[in-house]
């Protein structure tokens, strides 16, 4: 518990520091920092400024009838956080949980195009931080034509490595999409959908 | 910066609520009063003060439109209290619009949007129109009195107006001389005002110009009263009190007080100390007589027959004669800097934080209890075990007290919402030209602050519905022998761990046939099915989205939005809504809500190896599940419970949970949950026990998931989902009702 917290805290602090550096870099139009991680043998990365914390896997509570990419909920210092599985979003093969599995706590503020909700993203392994210059980032449109394109912001290349840069907006902007009403089942659902059966 | 803005918003909100209450009181007085057009000046004053304060606040925080609006409202209220404008329902309408526009400005601020421009401008025009000022005419009654011109010169416009009004109505004037301790002048003056209020009106109080020393000040209070001098002396004074009547010049006006005016002037000029010797100990509020000064007001009444006269009095009076646009509040600023209010404004999130800490402590307490039991179980540690046990019990008690204390802080009276609703009723009834009496009971019933916030919209919808669909027009009411004014009753009371709020009207009631016709027209039921429906099932159609029997769409409702949203919002608060109606007699909507959302007792159960919390408020009982007693009716499982049919729900199947290996129990349980009048038996694998839990919201990304009201920490780092019993009951019964409609009549019967 306390090790995890300390780790998480250190990670958060480091992330904040890096975030600050990354922002400065962006301002200079030079380099941005990305946190790279591995999912199903590929290297992916997200802007490090959006990653608030990296957690080891705490006990997960599954949520019946949740969207398929929701792994469950965890408690982070008293706050309930939904954990989503990026692999399911990106249609990747799901390797079993190992001791390297991590959860990235990511948050996109509404002004950044997100919902403001802090969401946990499951990844197979956290790698390192890449500083990518603009010239090292290729637009995704050239590379991919598949349904993944929606989630890919670009491709980074550095030292022979290919890093898929993930666009967190479609993943974290859940609240922007119309959701079915929450709370008790409405009579509307009852007769509205059942009406045809009569 | 953000904090400051929040502070401003919440403070302004409070003031606006107060203003709204004043206006409502004015409205009530206008309706039931003699209709003289002379409003209760105290109320108008309060309203004026509220707007004045808002103006100051708004300009401090740079909320420009609010400042302008306040300024204009202030003008109108000023005209009202000076009698330049009569209080009419129309004027009140404009004032009430002010309250609304204030509210809109605040919500715009809260949302970070610009202040609404159009509404403010429209209202400003309306305000200007309302404040058309007729010239103030009338004889000058002041001339008849022995009033010193020096005094008149320092009266504020408002004070002069009140003086005139009182004299016109033939009220006599009295002068009271009081000596106040500077340190306590605020409270002492208030208590004097309170004592004098039943007997008359305090027109002004000014320093007498004498009698004071470094620690005290002497005030002359001018009182208009219909009482005799004797009565006033008994009521206001003790041995130290003297009150004098102000002489009248007119023939019959001169009272028995015939002291020559010269003496009067002398009195004021020389400020004679006709007082008793310094404080008798029993009069000393703080019991410290050693200073030789008074803490209690010394009421000194000179034996003379005139009001503070003499040009010389002006020296003392000057302090009180502030600018005429000032609020006529006591001028002695800076005499006491100690605040009177003993309250602290607290952000509700801070309370949530405290609540979280208590919940963590409760988990520690649980762990400690287990350790204690282990220690007590070992024979050689017996003594240590007993001691631990005692400590544990004491911790337990104090923790419960603390929890109770925090919960209590979160509680606010429902009156906060009811005041808003009263405003809505007034506005809508005027728009509709329907007379409506709003009868409120139980406004003091307390509910969690968060619930109160979320409650105002649903209740407003219900009230709108009651006025629009419920209460008939006058003609119709006359025709059916009802009193012309409709009645809407808003009742609140506590019932166990719940609060019940009823909105009842004596209107036309809901026409079941119309509801059915509409339901058939929309293909919700077929005609043959319709004949089988029970009354409450028919009525429940009104909670469907877009369902309205009213043909015309108007300002108020009938747009087909409303009741479904009401139901959703109430459901979010963990509440249920029921409707009863009788054609021609009226409709009653009953909302049942939990008292608090912050912390609840729950039954922790295991389903397919996973733990879930079921709020105890919805649990009726738990029994051992006997698979042999299960019958199948129309593919639905039911069992008999004490002679009635109990629909069953296997939670593992409902949630689509695969059993964890080796977790299939030999014996299962049925937890009977009740929501409103509905009951449902939930089949679970085992019962773990009762636990106090703090419900935490699931993230936005899970808002579409049905069946859970949140999650909670169950200790050992594990998160358990909290089952939303009303939602489960409704979901399960809905499907069984659907199958019942297909043929079997009895199935839903256990629930209906």
PDB file of C-alpha atoms in Angstrom, chain B residues 258-394:
ATOM      1  CA  UNK B 258     -47.627  71.578  30.007  1.00  0.00           C
ATOM      2  CA  UNK B 259     -44.074  72.270  30.753  1.00  0.00           C
ATOM      3  CA  UNK B 260     -42.823  75.347  29.063  1.00  0.00           C
ATOM      4  CA  UNK B 261     -40.780  74.850  25.981  1.00  0.00           C
ATOM      5  CA  UNK B 262     -37.888  76.720  27.467  1.00  0.00           C
ATOM      6  CA  UNK B 263     -37.289  73.880  29.811  1.00  0.00           C
ATOM      7  CA  UNK B 264     -37.186  71.566  26.899  1.00  0.00           C
ATOM      8  CA  UNK B 265     -34.465  73.453  25.211  1.00  0.00           C
ATOM      9  CA  UNK B 266     -32.595  73.639  28.391  1.00  0.00           C
ATOM     10  CA  UNK B 267     -32.920  69.930  28.793  1.00  0.00           C
ATOM     11  CA  UNK B 268     -31.314  69.212  25.542  1.00  0.00           C
ATOM     12  CA  UNK B 269     -28.789  71.933  25.627  1.00  0.00           C
ATOM     13  CA  UNK B 270     -27.491  71.137  29.059  1.00  0.00           C
ATOM     14  CA  UNK B 271     -27.982  67.440  28.718  1.00  0.00           C
ATOM     15  CA  UNK B 272     -29.070  66.960  32.279  1.00  0.00           C
ATOM     16  CA  UNK B 273     -28.359  63.614  33.783  1.00  0.00           C
ATOM     17  CA  UNK B 274     -31.706  62.601  35.117  1.00  0.00           C
ATOM     18  CA  UNK B 275     -30.404  59.165  35.518  1.00  0.00           C
ATOM     19  CA  UNK B 276     -30.070  56.828  38.365  1.00  0.00           C
ATOM     20  CA  UNK B 277     -26.652  56.351  39.852  1.00  0.00           C
ATOM     21  CA  UNK B 278     -24.377  53.941  37.992  1.00  0.00           C
ATOM     22  CA  UNK B 279     -25.464  50.451  37.283  1.00  0.00           C
ATOM     23  CA  UNK B 280     -27.080  48.434  39.885  1.00  0.00           C
ATOM     24  CA  UNK B 281     -25.388  45.052  39.688  1.00  0.00           C
ATOM     25  CA  UNK B 282     -28.507  43.179  38.663  1.00  0.00           C
ATOM     26  CA  UNK B 283     -28.794  45.402  35.647  1.00  0.00           C
ATOM     27  CA  UNK B 284     -25.292  44.723  34.584  1.00  0.00           C
ATOM     28  CA  UNK B 285     -25.399  42.233  31.769  1.00  0.00           C
ATOM     29  CA  UNK B 286     -21.870  41.077  32.262  1.00  0.00           C
ATOM     30  CA  UNK B 287     -21.819  41.290  35.978  1.00  0.00           C
ATOM     31  CA  UNK B 288     -18.819  43.579  36.103  1.00  0.00           C
ATOM     32  CA  UNK B 289     -19.928  46.632  37.925  1.00  0.00           C
ATOM     33  CA  UNK B 290     -16.422  47.775  38.645  1.00  0.00           C
ATOM     34  CA  UNK B 291     -16.184  50.116  35.663  1.00  0.00           C
ATOM     35  CA  UNK B 292     -18.954  52.192  36.950  1.00  0.00           C
ATOM     36  CA  UNK B 293     -20.524  52.303  33.539  1.00  0.00           C
ATOM     37  CA  UNK B 294     -23.610  50.598  32.209  1.00  0.00           C
ATOM     38  CA  UNK B 295     -23.871  47.584  30.079  1.00  0.00           C
ATOM     39  CA  UNK B 296     -27.613  47.666  30.044  1.00  0.00           C
ATOM     40  CA  UNK B 297     -29.330  50.559  28.414  1.00  0.00           C
ATOM     41  CA  UNK B 298     -30.391  53.175  30.818  1.00  0.00           C
ATOM     42  CA  UNK B 299     -33.671  54.554  29.746  1.00  0.00           C
ATOM     43  CA  UNK B 300     -34.004  58.097  30.839  1.00  0.00           C
ATOM     44  CA  UNK B 301     -37.204  59.859  30.343  1.00  0.00           C
ATOM     45  CA  UNK B 302     -37.336  63.524  30.931  1.00  0.00           C
ATOM     46  CA  UNK B 303     -40.489  64.888  32.432  1.00  0.00           C
ATOM     47  CA  UNK B 304     -40.951  67.342  29.665  1.00  0.00           C
ATOM     48  CA  UNK B 305     -43.393  67.802  26.894  1.00  0.00           C
ATOM     49  CA  UNK B 306     -41.447  68.242  23.745  1.00  0.00           C
ATOM     50  CA  UNK B 307     -39.152  66.622  21.356  1.00  0.00           C
ATOM     51  CA  UNK B 308     -35.496  67.232  21.183  1.00  0.00           C
ATOM     52  CA  UNK B 309     -35.540  70.816  20.439  1.00  0.00           C
ATOM     53  CA  UNK B 310     -33.204  73.676  20.386  1.00  0.00           C
ATOM     54  CA  UNK B 311     -30.900  74.486  17.568  1.00  0.00           C
ATOM     55  CA  UNK B 312     -28.191  73.538  19.957  1.00  0.00           C
ATOM     56  CA  UNK B 313     -29.286  69.940  19.789  1.00  0.00           C
ATOM     57  CA  UNK B 314     -27.944  69.840  16.280  1.00  0.00           C
ATOM     58  CA  UNK B 315     -24.439  69.341  17.450  1.00  0.00           C
ATOM     59  CA  UNK B 316     -25.289  65.946  18.750  1.00  0.00           C
ATOM     60  CA  UNK B 317     -27.753  65.175  16.067  1.00  0.00           C
ATOM     61  CA  UNK B 318     -25.304  65.663  13.275  1.00  0.00           C
ATOM     62  CA  UNK B 319     -23.843  62.259  13.811  1.00  0.00           C
ATOM     63  CA  UNK B 320     -27.066  60.606  12.895  1.00  0.00           C
ATOM     64  CA  UNK B 321     -28.088  62.726   9.972  1.00  0.00           C
ATOM     65  CA  UNK B 322     -26.226  60.890   7.294  1.00  0.00           C
ATOM     66  CA  UNK B 323     -26.780  61.376   3.602  1.00  0.00           C
ATOM     67  CA  UNK B 324     -30.381  60.966   2.649  1.00  0.00           C
ATOM     68  CA  UNK B 325     -29.643  58.043   0.400  1.00  0.00           C
ATOM     69  CA  UNK B 326     -28.287  56.127   3.332  1.00  0.00           C
ATOM     70  CA  UNK B 327     -30.053  53.210   4.819  1.00  0.00           C
ATOM     71  CA  UNK B 328     -31.680  54.397   8.007  1.00  0.00           C
ATOM     72  CA  UNK B 329     -29.637  52.005  10.051  1.00  0.00           C
ATOM     73  CA  UNK B 330     -28.008  53.012  13.272  1.00  0.00           C
ATOM     74  CA  UNK B 331     -25.215  55.363  12.429  1.00  0.00           C
ATOM     75  CA  UNK B 332     -22.792  54.620  15.243  1.00  0.00           C
ATOM     76  CA  UNK B 333     -20.288  52.902  13.036  1.00  0.00           C
ATOM     77  CA  UNK B 334     -17.107  51.623  14.558  1.00  0.00           C
ATOM     78  CA  UNK B 335     -18.469  51.467  18.042  1.00  0.00           C
ATOM     79  CA  UNK B 336     -18.386  47.727  18.033  1.00  0.00           C
ATOM     80  CA  UNK B 337     -16.341  45.687  15.642  1.00  0.00           C
ATOM     81  CA  UNK B 338     -17.279  42.356  17.108  1.00  0.00           C
ATOM     82  CA  UNK B 339     -19.580  40.477  14.790  1.00  0.00           C
ATOM     83  CA  UNK B 340     -22.915  39.360  16.122  1.00  0.00           C
ATOM     84  CA  UNK B 341     -23.274  36.303  13.933  1.00  0.00           C
ATOM     85  CA  UNK B 342     -21.883  33.121  15.412  1.00  0.00           C
ATOM     86  CA  UNK B 343     -21.889  31.220  12.160  1.00  0.00           C
ATOM     87  CA  UNK B 344     -19.280  30.084   9.703  1.00  0.00           C
ATOM     88  CA  UNK B 345     -19.840  29.484   6.043  1.00  0.00           C
ATOM     89  CA  UNK B 346     -18.302  26.197   5.003  1.00  0.00           C
ATOM     90  CA  UNK B 347     -17.760  24.719   1.588  1.00  0.00           C
ATOM     91  CA  UNK B 348     -19.699  21.464   1.432  1.00  0.00           C
ATOM     92  CA  UNK B 349     -16.665  19.777  -0.100  1.00  0.00           C
ATOM     93  CA  UNK B 350     -14.821  20.335   3.138  1.00  0.00           C
ATOM     94  CA  UNK B 351     -17.571  18.475   4.937  1.00  0.00           C
ATOM     95  CA  UNK B 352     -17.300  15.699   2.382  1.00  0.00           C
ATOM     96  CA  UNK B 353     -13.635  15.513   3.134  1.00  0.00           C
ATOM     97  CA  UNK B 354     -14.336  15.213   6.862  1.00  0.00           C
ATOM     98  CA  UNK B 355     -16.875  12.550   6.093  1.00  0.00           C
ATOM     99  CA  UNK B 356     -14.280  10.595   4.133  1.00  0.00           C
ATOM    100  CA  UNK B 357     -11.940  10.734   7.075  1.00  0.00           C
ATOM    101  CA  UNK B 358     -14.674   9.440   9.351  1.00  0.00           C
ATOM    102  CA  UNK B 359     -15.290   6.611   6.910  1.00  0.00           C
ATOM    103  CA  UNK B 360     -11.601   5.711   6.936  1.00  0.00           C
ATOM    104  CA  UNK B 361     -11.696   5.774  10.714  1.00  0.00           C
ATOM    105  CA  UNK B 362     -14.690   3.476  10.658  1.00  0.00           C
ATOM    106  CA  UNK B 363     -12.649   1.024   8.627  1.00  0.00           C
ATOM    107  CA  UNK B 364      -9.823   1.250  11.157  1.00  0.00           C
ATOM    108  CA  UNK B 365     -12.391   0.722  13.877  1.00  0.00           C
ATOM    109  CA  UNK B 366     -13.540  -2.457  12.177  1.00  0.00           C
ATOM    110  CA  UNK B 367      -9.987  -3.774  11.957  1.00  0.00           C
ATOM    111  CA  UNK B 368      -9.389  -2.869  15.585  1.00  0.00           C
ATOM    112  CA  UNK B 369     -12.516  -4.775  16.547  1.00  0.00           C
ATOM    113  CA  UNK B 370     -11.209  -7.893  14.861  1.00  0.00           C
ATOM    114  CA  UNK B 371      -7.854  -7.598  16.618  1.00  0.00           C
ATOM    115  CA  UNK B 372      -9.657  -7.096  19.909  1.00  0.00           C
ATOM    116  CA  UNK B 373     -11.680 -10.227  19.383  1.00  0.00           C
ATOM    117  CA  UNK B 374      -8.529 -12.208  18.684  1.00  0.00           C
ATOM    118  CA  UNK B 375      -6.837 -10.948  21.812  1.00  0.00           C
ATOM    119  CA  UNK B 376      -9.867 -11.670  23.923  1.00  0.00           C
ATOM    120  CA  UNK B 377     -10.037 -15.168  22.561  1.00  0.00           C
ATOM    121  CA  UNK B 378      -6.648 -16.124  23.923  1.00  0.00           C
ATOM    122  CA  UNK B 379      -6.943 -17.022  27.619  1.00  0.00           C
ATOM    123  CA  UNK B 380      -3.582 -15.602  28.768  1.00  0.00           C
ATOM    124  CA  UNK B 381      -4.349 -12.165  27.268  1.00  0.00           C
ATOM    125  CA  UNK B 382      -7.716 -11.862  28.911  1.00  0.00           C
ATOM    126  CA  UNK B 383      -7.044  -8.687  30.860  1.00  0.00           C
ATOM    127  CA  UNK B 384      -5.463  -6.921  27.924  1.00  0.00           C
ATOM    128  CA  UNK B 385      -8.390  -8.065  25.844  1.00  0.00           C
ATOM    129  CA  UNK B 386     -10.914  -6.539  28.193  1.00  0.00           C
ATOM    130  CA  UNK B 387      -9.079  -3.242  28.166  1.00  0.00           C
ATOM    131  CA  UNK B 388      -8.873  -3.224  24.401  1.00  0.00           C
ATOM    132  CA  UNK B 389     -12.547  -4.016  24.266  1.00  0.00           C
ATOM    133  CA  UNK B 390     -13.406  -1.037  26.443  1.00  0.00           C
ATOM    134  CA  UNK B 391     -11.250   1.260  24.369  1.00  0.00           C
ATOM    135  CA  UNK B 392     -12.791  -0.058  21.225  1.00  0.00           C
ATOM    136  CA  UNK B 393     -16.275   0.601  22.527  1.00  0.00           C
ATOM    137  CA  UNK B 394     -15.342   4.113  23.515  1.00  0.00           C
TER     138      UNK B 394
END
